[in-house]
Amino acid sequence: MARTHNLGFPRIGAKRELKFALESYWKDQSSRDELKAVAAGLRQQNWALQNQLDLAPVGDFSFYDQVLDMSFTLGCLPNRVRDFHGDALDNYFRVARGRSAKSSEEGCCGGNHGGVAAGEMTKWFDTNYHYIVPDFKADTEFKLDASRLLAQLAEAKAQGVKAKPVIIGPVTYLSIGKEKDDSNRLELLGRLLPVYVELLNALAAQGVEWVQIDEPILVTELEADWVKAFTQAYQALSDTKVKLLLATYFGQLQSNLELVASLPVQGVHLDAINAGNEVDALIAKLPADRVISLGVINGRNIWKTDLNAVLEWLLPVSKQLGDRLWIAPSCSLLHVPVDLDSEVKLDAEIKSWLAFAKQKLTELSVLATAINQGPAAVKAELEANAAAIAARRNSPRVNNPAVKAAIAKLDAKLGQRKSPYATRAAKQAALLKLPKFPTTTIGSFPQTSDIRQARRRFKAGEISEASYLQAMRAEIAYSVREQELLDLDVLVHGEAERNDMVEYFGEQLDGYTFSQFGWVQSYGSRCVKPPILFGDISRPKAMTVEWSKYAQSLTRKPMKGMLTGPVTILNWSFVRDDQPRSISCYQLALAMRAEVLDLEKAGISVIQIDEAALREGLPLRRAQWQEYLDWAVESFRITANGVEDETQIHTHMCYSEFNDIIKSIADLDADVITIETSRSDMELLDAFKNFEYPNEIGPGVYDIHSPNIPNQDYMVKLMKLAAERVPAERLWVNPDCGLKTRQWNEVIPALTNMVEAAKTLRKSV
Ligand code: GLN
Ligand code: ZN
């Protein structure tokens, strides 16, 4: 008998109940008990949905972040919150976001609402989920606090849940944290392991049989001392009374497969979506008494599983493994939306191709029945699934022969500018007549409540399209006027008409659709709703040209056209599983190229193509970076490089470590790149200096994430630091990123100072 289990379930709720409960508590509009009741209700619902499984996860629920939960379980708190005497949950929020609810702090710690520095956040492997990075020091001590896990376990038991507690393994926990001094965090392992042993024993005392211990770091390249740490750690943990299911996901084990097979655990979970090619090797290497859990349902996408195709290879495996086989989603379902049934507006045909978390669990049950009772027992389900898979595969909405033909004809010439940079730069200078240290901004101006309200009312049908367009034009006119008064050199239209830099284009491209409730947690209470790329991409008509033309008509200064690049559109969408990412990216590139050429034809001579998400698309393993960079760079080049020499192409990337990918950045061959640098004292420019980056650069001098207004001297100083690294004649002066989250009363003084700084530089450098 194959058993079914799940690695984790989304905790935000099908209608983002947790988000609203958290934000209301933080604003002091509800009590801690009300928040806790919403959380308990969500756990109960989630377990009820997982009732059909042989084992359901416990401890996967989190008020903010599962890594931060683990830090609290292990007693690994930053010093700045250790002396807090208030409620533990409030202290937890202080680490997560710098503060808790206001009333929770009264009378405590000087009544200053307990404001502390928020924990650093970073992306969880190659997902868009952000965790709070554990802090380590040479003297970090650990101390078990199992209360959260034990309480959830008791709740689960009371509900009759077949519980499998989920924790993050010790090696991954250390590896994803950071030293706050010059110690080596691996040296903490010896101090950490006894706390894990104590935790596992505490779970065993509650009658727990299996514990899922997540070690996703095993799908990355490990240095020798980290490999050794695994052996040491699992030797120590084997001395407890629970059975351990070592969970790996998001990729292949490759050279770590032998290591995994050698560890003294009772079972191993392998992501069979990404590492299907390693199933046989793992079976061969793993001792014959071990459980093998195969992740056969994709936990990272929203597509129905081809159940018949899975059974074709899984049935023979199940014959071979018998009771040793478990099946599950490939990873925690945290990374997919909760329930497709909520989608009442979604196109019925497309909906029939999709599965969210709840539907994926049903798929899992169908597979288990097919294995345990024979496929005939789920004949109707398998036939319906086959029909949906075939309908999607053959749908004319997915397949556009003209797009496929264009992709087949791609050649290197498409991505090549007509002349080298030096020739272009001279022609652009003659046309644009910009001063030294030209000033510009990154695209968006404040998204005021007026703008958001107009959009909301337009979408709700309360105002006509004409009055919506009128309102947006008025916003554009306002921002153009302000930029002229500021005396900026290259203006932008301000992006008032855009809700989001990806959604805006997705809504206008064929091949995209949108869900209503397809939310996925990004961090804490923040969720994103990625657009769904389901078919071959084409552009029915120009998307931005009218706005840019209108904005240009208001000024004699150059108006910068503003587009999102193909790689960023791709990386922030749910993408197809029926073709390589690279092909979807090339399709997006061709559509965006047509937009670039239309802008050029409309007289726009500066065009910016944002690639904010280029770096975050890098694969987990370095060995695969180059392949990704090759198609990502080529996609950008196809988009940008069809223009005449006189047209100046800009690109923009948010905070980026460019050292290890600088060659690819140069290969984009953009005339100007603007980047986020103000917080790093221009040190990020070292990569450009060492590489002798040949084109123009605008290093950000205004940290737009902060309400602070930088003064002129500060910005002059930063630009002088920049000029030590990049020749002054190739420098631009601009903020770090778009201004949409700021207020006009912050933006105006900051940009006034920025323009003054540029004028000072023109005289002195
Ligand atoms: N052009 C976009 C803006 O200004 C860029 C945003 C980004 O880089 N994330 O808002
Ligand atoms: Zn940015």
Short mmCIF file of N, CA, C and O in Angstrom, two decimals, residues 289-403:
data_model
loop_
_atom_site.label_atom_id
_atom_site.label_comp_id
_atom_site.label_asym_id
_atom_site.label_seq_id
_atom_site.Cartn_x
_atom_site.Cartn_y
_atom_site.Cartn_z
N ASP A 289 15.18 -1.02 3.88
CA ASP A 289 14.13 -0.81 4.88
C ASP A 289 13.63 0.63 4.92
O ASP A 289 12.86 1.00 5.78
N ARG A 290 14.08 1.46 3.98
CA ARG A 290 13.74 2.89 4.04
C ARG A 290 12.50 3.22 3.22
O ARG A 290 12.28 2.64 2.16
N VAL A 291 11.76 4.19 3.71
CA VAL A 291 10.64 4.73 2.97
C VAL A 291 11.16 5.66 1.87
O VAL A 291 12.12 6.40 2.10
N ILE A 292 10.54 5.59 0.69
CA ILE A 292 10.87 6.54 -0.37
C ILE A 292 9.61 7.34 -0.69
O ILE A 292 8.60 6.78 -1.12
N SER A 293 9.67 8.63 -0.41
CA SER A 293 8.53 9.49 -0.71
C SER A 293 8.82 10.21 -2.01
O SER A 293 9.86 10.84 -2.15
N LEU A 294 7.89 10.09 -2.96
CA LEU A 294 8.10 10.73 -4.25
C LEU A 294 7.12 11.89 -4.42
O LEU A 294 5.90 11.71 -4.28
N GLY A 295 7.67 13.07 -4.70
CA GLY A 295 6.84 14.25 -4.96
C GLY A 295 6.40 14.23 -6.41
O GLY A 295 7.16 14.62 -7.30
N VAL A 296 5.19 13.76 -6.66
CA VAL A 296 4.74 13.52 -8.04
C VAL A 296 3.76 14.57 -8.55
O VAL A 296 3.35 14.54 -9.71
N ILE A 297 3.34 15.47 -7.66
CA ILE A 297 2.42 16.54 -8.05
C ILE A 297 3.21 17.84 -7.92
O ILE A 297 3.82 18.07 -6.86
N ASN A 298 3.19 18.68 -8.94
CA ASN A 298 4.02 19.88 -8.90
C ASN A 298 3.50 20.89 -7.86
O ASN A 298 2.39 21.39 -7.99
N GLY A 299 4.32 21.15 -6.85
CA GLY A 299 3.94 22.09 -5.80
C GLY A 299 4.29 23.53 -6.14
O GLY A 299 4.13 24.42 -5.31
N ARG A 300 4.78 23.77 -7.34
CA ARG A 300 5.21 25.12 -7.71
C ARG A 300 4.40 25.70 -8.85
O ARG A 300 4.62 26.85 -9.23
N ASN A 301 3.51 24.91 -9.45
CA ASN A 301 2.72 25.51 -10.53
C ASN A 301 1.22 25.29 -10.31
O ASN A 301 0.81 24.70 -9.31
N ILE A 302 0.42 25.76 -11.22
CA ILE A 302 -1.03 25.75 -11.03
C ILE A 302 -1.71 24.87 -12.08
O ILE A 302 -2.91 25.01 -12.32
N TRP A 303 -0.96 23.97 -12.70
CA TRP A 303 -1.53 23.13 -13.76
C TRP A 303 -2.00 21.81 -13.20
O TRP A 303 -1.42 21.27 -12.26
N LYS A 304 -3.05 21.27 -13.83
CA LYS A 304 -3.44 19.90 -13.53
C LYS A 304 -2.29 18.96 -13.83
O LYS A 304 -1.57 19.14 -14.81
N THR A 305 -2.16 17.94 -13.01
CA THR A 305 -1.16 16.90 -13.26
C THR A 305 -1.70 15.95 -14.33
O THR A 305 -2.89 15.63 -14.34
N ASP A 306 -0.82 15.52 -15.21
CA ASP A 306 -1.20 14.48 -16.17
C ASP A 306 -1.14 13.14 -15.43
O ASP A 306 -0.09 12.48 -15.38
N LEU A 307 -2.26 12.77 -14.80
CA LEU A 307 -2.26 11.62 -13.89
C LEU A 307 -1.90 10.32 -14.61
O LEU A 307 -1.19 9.47 -14.06
N ASN A 308 -2.40 10.17 -15.84
CA ASN A 308 -2.11 8.93 -16.56
C ASN A 308 -0.62 8.81 -16.88
O ASN A 308 -0.05 7.72 -16.79
N ALA A 309 -0.02 9.94 -17.20
CA ALA A 309 1.42 9.91 -17.49
C ALA A 309 2.21 9.57 -16.21
O ALA A 309 3.19 8.82 -16.27
N VAL A 310 1.77 10.10 -15.07
CA VAL A 310 2.48 9.78 -13.82
C VAL A 310 2.34 8.29 -13.51
O VAL A 310 3.31 7.61 -13.17
N LEU A 311 1.10 7.78 -13.66
CA LEU A 311 0.88 6.37 -13.32
C LEU A 311 1.72 5.44 -14.19
O LEU A 311 2.15 4.38 -13.74
N GLU A 312 1.95 5.87 -15.42
CA GLU A 312 2.70 5.01 -16.32
C GLU A 312 4.07 4.66 -15.75
O GLU A 312 4.52 3.53 -15.84
N TRP A 313 4.71 5.66 -15.12
CA TRP A 313 6.02 5.30 -14.54
C TRP A 313 5.92 4.93 -13.06
O TRP A 313 6.73 4.19 -12.52
N LEU A 314 4.86 5.43 -12.40
CA LEU A 314 4.77 5.21 -10.96
C LEU A 314 4.26 3.81 -10.61
O LEU A 314 4.67 3.23 -9.60
N LEU A 315 3.39 3.25 -11.45
CA LEU A 315 2.86 1.90 -11.13
C LEU A 315 3.98 0.87 -11.03
O LEU A 315 4.03 0.11 -10.04
N PRO A 316 4.89 0.83 -12.01
CA PRO A 316 6.00 -0.13 -11.85
C PRO A 316 6.84 0.15 -10.59
O PRO A 316 7.26 -0.78 -9.90
N VAL A 317 7.06 1.43 -10.29
CA VAL A 317 7.84 1.77 -9.09
C VAL A 317 7.11 1.27 -7.85
O VAL A 317 7.71 0.73 -6.91
N SER A 318 5.78 1.40 -7.84
CA SER A 318 5.02 0.98 -6.66
C SER A 318 5.06 -0.55 -6.50
O SER A 318 5.09 -1.05 -5.39
N LYS A 319 5.09 -1.26 -7.62
CA LYS A 319 5.22 -2.73 -7.52
C LYS A 319 6.53 -3.09 -6.87
O LYS A 319 6.62 -3.97 -6.02
N GLN A 320 7.57 -2.34 -7.26
CA GLN A 320 8.91 -2.62 -6.75
C GLN A 320 9.00 -2.27 -5.26
O GLN A 320 9.59 -3.00 -4.47
N LEU A 321 8.40 -1.13 -4.85
CA LEU A 321 8.60 -0.62 -3.49
C LEU A 321 7.54 -1.10 -2.49
O LEU A 321 7.80 -1.14 -1.28
N GLY A 322 6.35 -1.41 -2.97
CA GLY A 322 5.29 -1.85 -2.06
C GLY A 322 5.02 -0.82 -0.97
O GLY A 322 4.85 0.36 -1.26
N ASP A 323 5.05 -1.27 0.28
CA ASP A 323 4.74 -0.37 1.41
C ASP A 323 5.77 0.73 1.60
O ASP A 323 5.52 1.67 2.35
N ARG A 324 6.89 0.59 0.99
CA ARG A 324 7.93 1.62 1.19
C ARG A 324 7.63 2.88 0.40
O ARG A 324 8.30 3.89 0.58
N LEU A 325 6.66 2.84 -0.50
CA LEU A 325 6.39 4.02 -1.33
C LEU A 325 5.38 4.95 -0.65
O LEU A 325 4.30 4.53 -0.24
N TRP A 326 5.76 6.21 -0.55
CA TRP A 326 4.83 7.28 -0.18
C TRP A 326 4.74 8.22 -1.38
O TRP A 326 5.71 8.36 -2.14
N ILE A 327 3.59 8.85 -1.53
CA ILE A 327 3.52 9.88 -2.58
C ILE A 327 3.01 11.19 -1.99
O ILE A 327 2.28 11.19 -0.98
N ALA A 328 3.39 12.29 -2.63
CA ALA A 328 3.14 13.63 -2.08
C ALA A 328 3.31 14.65 -3.19
O ALA A 328 3.79 14.32 -4.28
N PRO A 329 2.92 15.90 -2.93
CA PRO A 329 3.35 16.97 -3.83
C PRO A 329 4.88 17.11 -3.79
O PRO A 329 5.51 16.66 -2.83
N SER A 330 5.45 17.78 -4.79
CA SER A 330 6.91 17.85 -4.86
C SER A 330 7.51 18.62 -3.69
O SER A 330 8.60 18.33 -3.24
N CYS A 331 6.78 19.64 -3.20
CA CYS A 331 7.27 20.46 -2.10
C CYS A 331 6.04 20.95 -1.34
O CYS A 331 4.92 20.58 -1.69
N SER A 332 6.23 21.79 -0.35
CA SER A 332 5.09 22.37 0.35
C SER A 332 4.20 23.10 -0.66
O SER A 332 4.69 23.73 -1.60
N LEU A 333 2.89 23.04 -0.44
CA LEU A 333 1.96 23.74 -1.33
C LEU A 333 1.87 25.23 -1.01
O LEU A 333 1.05 25.96 -1.60
N LEU A 334 2.72 25.70 -0.11
CA LEU A 334 2.81 27.12 0.23
C LEU A 334 2.92 28.01 -1.01
O LEU A 334 2.51 29.17 -0.99
N HIS A 335 3.51 27.46 -2.06
CA HIS A 335 3.83 28.29 -3.23
C HIS A 335 2.73 28.31 -4.29
O HIS A 335 2.95 28.81 -5.39
N VAL A 336 1.57 27.74 -3.98
CA VAL A 336 0.44 27.82 -4.91
C VAL A 336 -0.78 28.39 -4.18
O VAL A 336 -0.87 28.33 -2.96
N PRO A 337 -1.74 28.94 -4.95
CA PRO A 337 -2.96 29.45 -4.32
C PRO A 337 -3.78 28.31 -3.71
O PRO A 337 -3.55 27.14 -4.04
N VAL A 338 -4.75 28.67 -2.87
CA VAL A 338 -5.44 27.66 -2.07
C VAL A 338 -6.48 26.86 -2.85
O VAL A 338 -6.45 25.64 -2.88
N ASP A 339 -7.43 27.56 -3.49
CA ASP A 339 -8.59 26.80 -3.95
C ASP A 339 -9.14 27.33 -5.27
O ASP A 339 -9.65 28.44 -5.34
N LEU A 340 -9.05 26.50 -6.29
CA LEU A 340 -9.57 26.89 -7.61
C LEU A 340 -11.08 27.11 -7.58
O LEU A 340 -11.61 27.88 -8.39
N ASP A 341 -11.77 26.46 -6.65
CA ASP A 341 -13.23 26.61 -6.59
C ASP A 341 -13.65 28.05 -6.32
O ASP A 341 -14.77 28.45 -6.63
N SER A 342 -12.76 28.84 -5.72
CA SER A 342 -13.09 30.25 -5.46
C SER A 342 -13.21 31.06 -6.75
O SER A 342 -13.76 32.15 -6.76
N GLU A 343 -12.64 30.53 -7.84
CA GLU A 343 -12.57 31.32 -9.08
C GLU A 343 -13.87 31.20 -9.86
O GLU A 343 -14.07 30.25 -10.61
N VAL A 344 -14.74 32.17 -9.69
CA VAL A 344 -16.00 32.08 -10.43
C VAL A 344 -15.96 32.88 -11.73
O VAL A 344 -16.79 32.68 -12.61
N LYS A 345 -14.98 33.78 -11.83
CA LYS A 345 -14.93 34.61 -13.05
C LYS A 345 -13.97 34.06 -14.11
O LYS A 345 -13.99 34.49 -15.24
N LEU A 346 -13.13 33.14 -13.67
CA LEU A 346 -12.11 32.63 -14.60
C LEU A 346 -12.78 31.90 -15.76
O LEU A 346 -13.73 31.14 -15.56
N ASP A 347 -12.27 32.14 -16.95
CA ASP A 347 -12.72 31.46 -18.16
C ASP A 347 -12.82 29.94 -17.92
O ASP A 347 -11.87 29.31 -17.47
N ALA A 348 -13.98 29.36 -18.22
CA ALA A 348 -14.24 27.96 -17.85
C ALA A 348 -13.26 27.00 -18.51
O ALA A 348 -12.84 26.01 -17.90
N GLU A 349 -12.91 27.29 -19.74
CA GLU A 349 -12.01 26.37 -20.44
C GLU A 349 -10.65 26.36 -19.75
O GLU A 349 -10.10 25.30 -19.44
N ILE A 350 -10.10 27.54 -19.49
CA ILE A 350 -8.78 27.60 -18.84
C ILE A 350 -8.87 27.00 -17.45
O ILE A 350 -7.98 26.26 -17.01
N LYS A 351 -9.94 27.29 -16.75
CA LYS A 351 -10.10 26.76 -15.40
C LYS A 351 -10.02 25.23 -15.40
O LYS A 351 -9.48 24.63 -14.46
N SER A 352 -10.53 24.62 -16.47
CA SER A 352 -10.54 23.15 -16.50
C SER A 352 -9.12 22.57 -16.65
O SER A 352 -8.94 21.37 -16.55
N TRP A 353 -8.14 23.42 -16.88
CA TRP A 353 -6.76 22.95 -17.00
C TRP A 353 -5.97 23.12 -15.70
O TRP A 353 -4.81 22.75 -15.62
N LEU A 354 -6.59 23.76 -14.70
CA LEU A 354 -5.83 24.20 -13.53
C LEU A 354 -6.09 23.37 -12.28
O LEU A 354 -7.13 22.71 -12.15
N ALA A 355 -5.16 23.42 -11.35
CA ALA A 355 -5.34 22.82 -10.02
C ALA A 355 -4.58 23.68 -9.02
O ALA A 355 -3.39 23.95 -9.21
N PHE A 356 -5.26 24.16 -7.98
CA PHE A 356 -4.59 24.86 -6.88
C PHE A 356 -4.36 23.86 -5.75
O PHE A 356 -4.54 22.66 -5.94
N ALA A 357 -3.98 24.32 -4.57
CA ALA A 357 -3.56 23.40 -3.51
C ALA A 357 -4.61 22.32 -3.21
O ALA A 357 -4.31 21.14 -3.17
N LYS A 358 -5.85 22.77 -3.02
CA LYS A 358 -6.89 21.80 -2.66
C LYS A 358 -7.07 20.76 -3.77
O LYS A 358 -7.20 19.56 -3.50
N GLN A 359 -7.07 21.21 -5.01
CA GLN A 359 -7.25 20.28 -6.13
C GLN A 359 -6.05 19.34 -6.27
O GLN A 359 -6.20 18.20 -6.69
N LYS A 360 -4.88 19.83 -5.90
CA LYS A 360 -3.70 18.98 -6.00
C LYS A 360 -3.79 17.82 -5.00
O LYS A 360 -3.34 16.70 -5.27
N LEU A 361 -4.39 18.09 -3.84
CA LEU A 361 -4.56 17.01 -2.86
C LEU A 361 -5.52 15.94 -3.40
O LEU A 361 -5.32 14.74 -3.17
N THR A 362 -6.56 16.38 -4.11
CA THR A 362 -7.47 15.40 -4.71
C THR A 362 -6.74 14.56 -5.75
O THR A 362 -6.92 13.34 -5.83
N GLU A 363 -5.91 15.21 -6.54
CA GLU A 363 -5.13 14.45 -7.53
C GLU A 363 -4.28 13.37 -6.85
O GLU A 363 -4.16 12.25 -7.33
N LEU A 364 -3.72 13.77 -5.71
CA LEU A 364 -2.87 12.83 -4.97
C LEU A 364 -3.68 11.61 -4.54
O LEU A 364 -3.22 10.47 -4.65
N SER A 365 -4.89 11.85 -4.08
CA SER A 365 -5.74 10.74 -3.65
C SER A 365 -6.10 9.83 -4.81
O SER A 365 -6.16 8.60 -4.66
N VAL A 366 -6.36 10.43 -5.97
CA VAL A 366 -6.68 9.61 -7.14
C VAL A 366 -5.50 8.71 -7.49
O VAL A 366 -5.65 7.50 -7.72
N LEU A 367 -4.31 9.28 -7.44
CA LEU A 367 -3.12 8.48 -7.74
C LEU A 367 -2.99 7.33 -6.74
O LEU A 367 -2.69 6.19 -7.11
N ALA A 368 -3.21 7.63 -5.46
CA ALA A 368 -3.06 6.60 -4.43
C ALA A 368 -4.06 5.47 -4.65
O ALA A 368 -3.73 4.29 -4.54
N THR A 369 -5.30 5.85 -4.99
CA THR A 369 -6.31 4.81 -5.23
C THR A 369 -5.90 3.96 -6.44
O THR A 369 -6.03 2.73 -6.42
N ALA A 370 -5.43 4.62 -7.48
CA ALA A 370 -5.02 3.88 -8.68
C ALA A 370 -3.90 2.89 -8.34
O ALA A 370 -3.87 1.77 -8.84
N ILE A 371 -3.00 3.30 -7.47
CA ILE A 371 -1.90 2.41 -7.10
C ILE A 371 -2.40 1.28 -6.19
O ILE A 371 -2.09 0.11 -6.39
N ASN A 372 -3.23 1.65 -5.21
CA ASN A 372 -3.58 0.67 -4.18
C ASN A 372 -4.71 -0.26 -4.59
O ASN A 372 -4.77 -1.39 -4.15
N GLN A 373 -5.61 0.25 -5.44
CA GLN A 373 -6.75 -0.60 -5.83
C GLN A 373 -6.77 -0.88 -7.32
O GLN A 373 -7.69 -1.54 -7.81
N GLY A 374 -5.83 -0.36 -8.05
CA GLY A 374 -5.81 -0.53 -9.50
C GLY A 374 -6.51 0.64 -10.18
O GLY A 374 -7.46 1.18 -9.64
N PRO A 375 -6.01 1.02 -11.37
CA PRO A 375 -6.55 2.18 -12.08
C PRO A 375 -8.05 2.08 -12.34
O PRO A 375 -8.73 3.11 -12.40
N ALA A 376 -8.59 0.87 -12.43
CA ALA A 376 -10.02 0.74 -12.72
C ALA A 376 -10.87 1.39 -11.63
O ALA A 376 -11.96 1.88 -11.89
N ALA A 377 -10.32 1.43 -10.40
CA ALA A 377 -11.09 1.99 -9.29
C ALA A 377 -11.32 3.50 -9.44
O ALA A 377 -12.20 4.06 -8.80
N VAL A 378 -10.49 4.15 -10.26
CA VAL A 378 -10.67 5.60 -10.49
C VAL A 378 -10.76 5.87 -11.99
O VAL A 378 -10.25 6.88 -12.48
N LYS A 379 -11.43 4.97 -12.68
CA LYS A 379 -11.52 5.07 -14.14
C LYS A 379 -12.08 6.43 -14.57
O LYS A 379 -11.52 7.11 -15.43
N ALA A 380 -13.19 6.81 -13.96
CA ALA A 380 -13.85 8.06 -14.37
C ALA A 380 -12.93 9.25 -14.15
O ALA A 380 -12.79 10.12 -15.03
N GLU A 381 -12.26 9.31 -13.00
CA GLU A 381 -11.36 10.42 -12.70
C GLU A 381 -10.20 10.47 -13.69
O GLU A 381 -9.82 11.55 -14.16
N LEU A 382 -9.64 9.31 -13.99
CA LEU A 382 -8.50 9.28 -14.92
C LEU A 382 -8.94 9.69 -16.33
O LEU A 382 -8.20 10.38 -17.03
N GLU A 383 -10.13 9.28 -16.71
CA GLU A 383 -10.59 9.66 -18.05
C GLU A 383 -10.85 11.17 -18.13
O GLU A 383 -10.49 11.82 -19.10
N ALA A 384 -11.47 11.70 -17.09
CA ALA A 384 -11.73 13.16 -17.09
C ALA A 384 -10.41 13.92 -17.12
O ALA A 384 -10.26 14.92 -17.82
N ASN A 385 -9.44 13.43 -16.36
CA ASN A 385 -8.13 14.08 -16.35
C ASN A 385 -7.48 14.01 -17.74
O ASN A 385 -6.98 15.02 -18.25
N ALA A 386 -7.55 12.84 -18.37
CA ALA A 386 -6.96 12.69 -19.71
C ALA A 386 -7.62 13.66 -20.69
O ALA A 386 -6.96 14.27 -21.53
N ALA A 387 -8.94 13.81 -20.55
CA ALA A 387 -9.65 14.71 -21.47
C ALA A 387 -9.19 16.15 -21.26
O ALA A 387 -8.97 16.89 -22.23
N ALA A 388 -9.04 16.56 -20.00
CA ALA A 388 -8.60 17.94 -19.74
C ALA A 388 -7.19 18.18 -20.25
O ALA A 388 -6.89 19.22 -20.84
N ILE A 389 -6.32 17.20 -20.04
CA ILE A 389 -4.93 17.34 -20.50
C ILE A 389 -4.89 17.45 -22.02
O ILE A 389 -4.19 18.30 -22.59
N ALA A 390 -5.68 16.60 -22.69
CA ALA A 390 -5.70 16.62 -24.16
C ALA A 390 -6.29 17.93 -24.67
O ALA A 390 -5.79 18.52 -25.63
N ALA A 391 -7.35 18.39 -24.01
CA ALA A 391 -7.99 19.64 -24.46
C ALA A 391 -6.99 20.79 -24.37
O ALA A 391 -6.90 21.62 -25.28
N ARG A 392 -6.25 20.84 -23.28
CA ARG A 392 -5.26 21.92 -23.14
C ARG A 392 -4.17 21.80 -24.21
O ARG A 392 -3.80 22.78 -24.85
N ARG A 393 -3.70 20.57 -24.41
CA ARG A 393 -2.60 20.37 -25.35
C ARG A 393 -3.00 20.81 -26.75
O ARG A 393 -2.20 21.38 -27.49
N ASN A 394 -4.26 20.54 -27.11
CA ASN A 394 -4.66 20.81 -28.50
C ASN A 394 -5.39 22.13 -28.68
O ASN A 394 -5.83 22.44 -29.78
N SER A 395 -5.57 22.86 -27.61
CA SER A 395 -6.41 24.06 -27.72
C SER A 395 -5.80 25.10 -28.64
O SER A 395 -4.60 25.43 -28.54
N PRO A 396 -6.62 25.67 -29.54
CA PRO A 396 -6.13 26.78 -30.38
C PRO A 396 -5.80 28.01 -29.53
O PRO A 396 -5.10 28.90 -29.99
N ARG A 397 -6.27 28.06 -28.30
CA ARG A 397 -5.93 29.21 -27.46
C ARG A 397 -4.53 29.08 -26.89
O ARG A 397 -3.93 30.06 -26.48
N VAL A 398 -4.05 27.84 -26.82
CA VAL A 398 -2.68 27.62 -26.34
C VAL A 398 -1.70 27.73 -27.50
O VAL A 398 -0.61 28.28 -27.37
N ASN A 399 -2.12 27.20 -28.64
CA ASN A 399 -1.20 27.09 -29.78
C ASN A 399 -1.50 28.16 -30.83
O ASN A 399 -2.59 28.19 -31.37
N ASN A 400 -0.53 28.99 -31.09
CA ASN A 400 -0.66 30.00 -32.13
C ASN A 400 0.44 29.73 -33.17
O ASN A 400 1.61 30.01 -32.92
N PRO A 401 0.05 29.15 -34.32
CA PRO A 401 1.05 28.73 -35.31
C PRO A 401 1.96 29.90 -35.75
O PRO A 401 3.15 29.69 -35.98
N ALA A 402 1.39 31.10 -35.83
CA ALA A 402 2.21 32.23 -36.28
C ALA A 402 3.33 32.51 -35.27
O ALA A 402 4.48 32.79 -35.63
N VAL A 403 3.01 32.40 -33.97
CA VAL A 403 4.03 32.64 -32.95
C VAL A 403 5.08 31.54 -33.00
O VAL A 403 6.29 31.79 -32.95
#
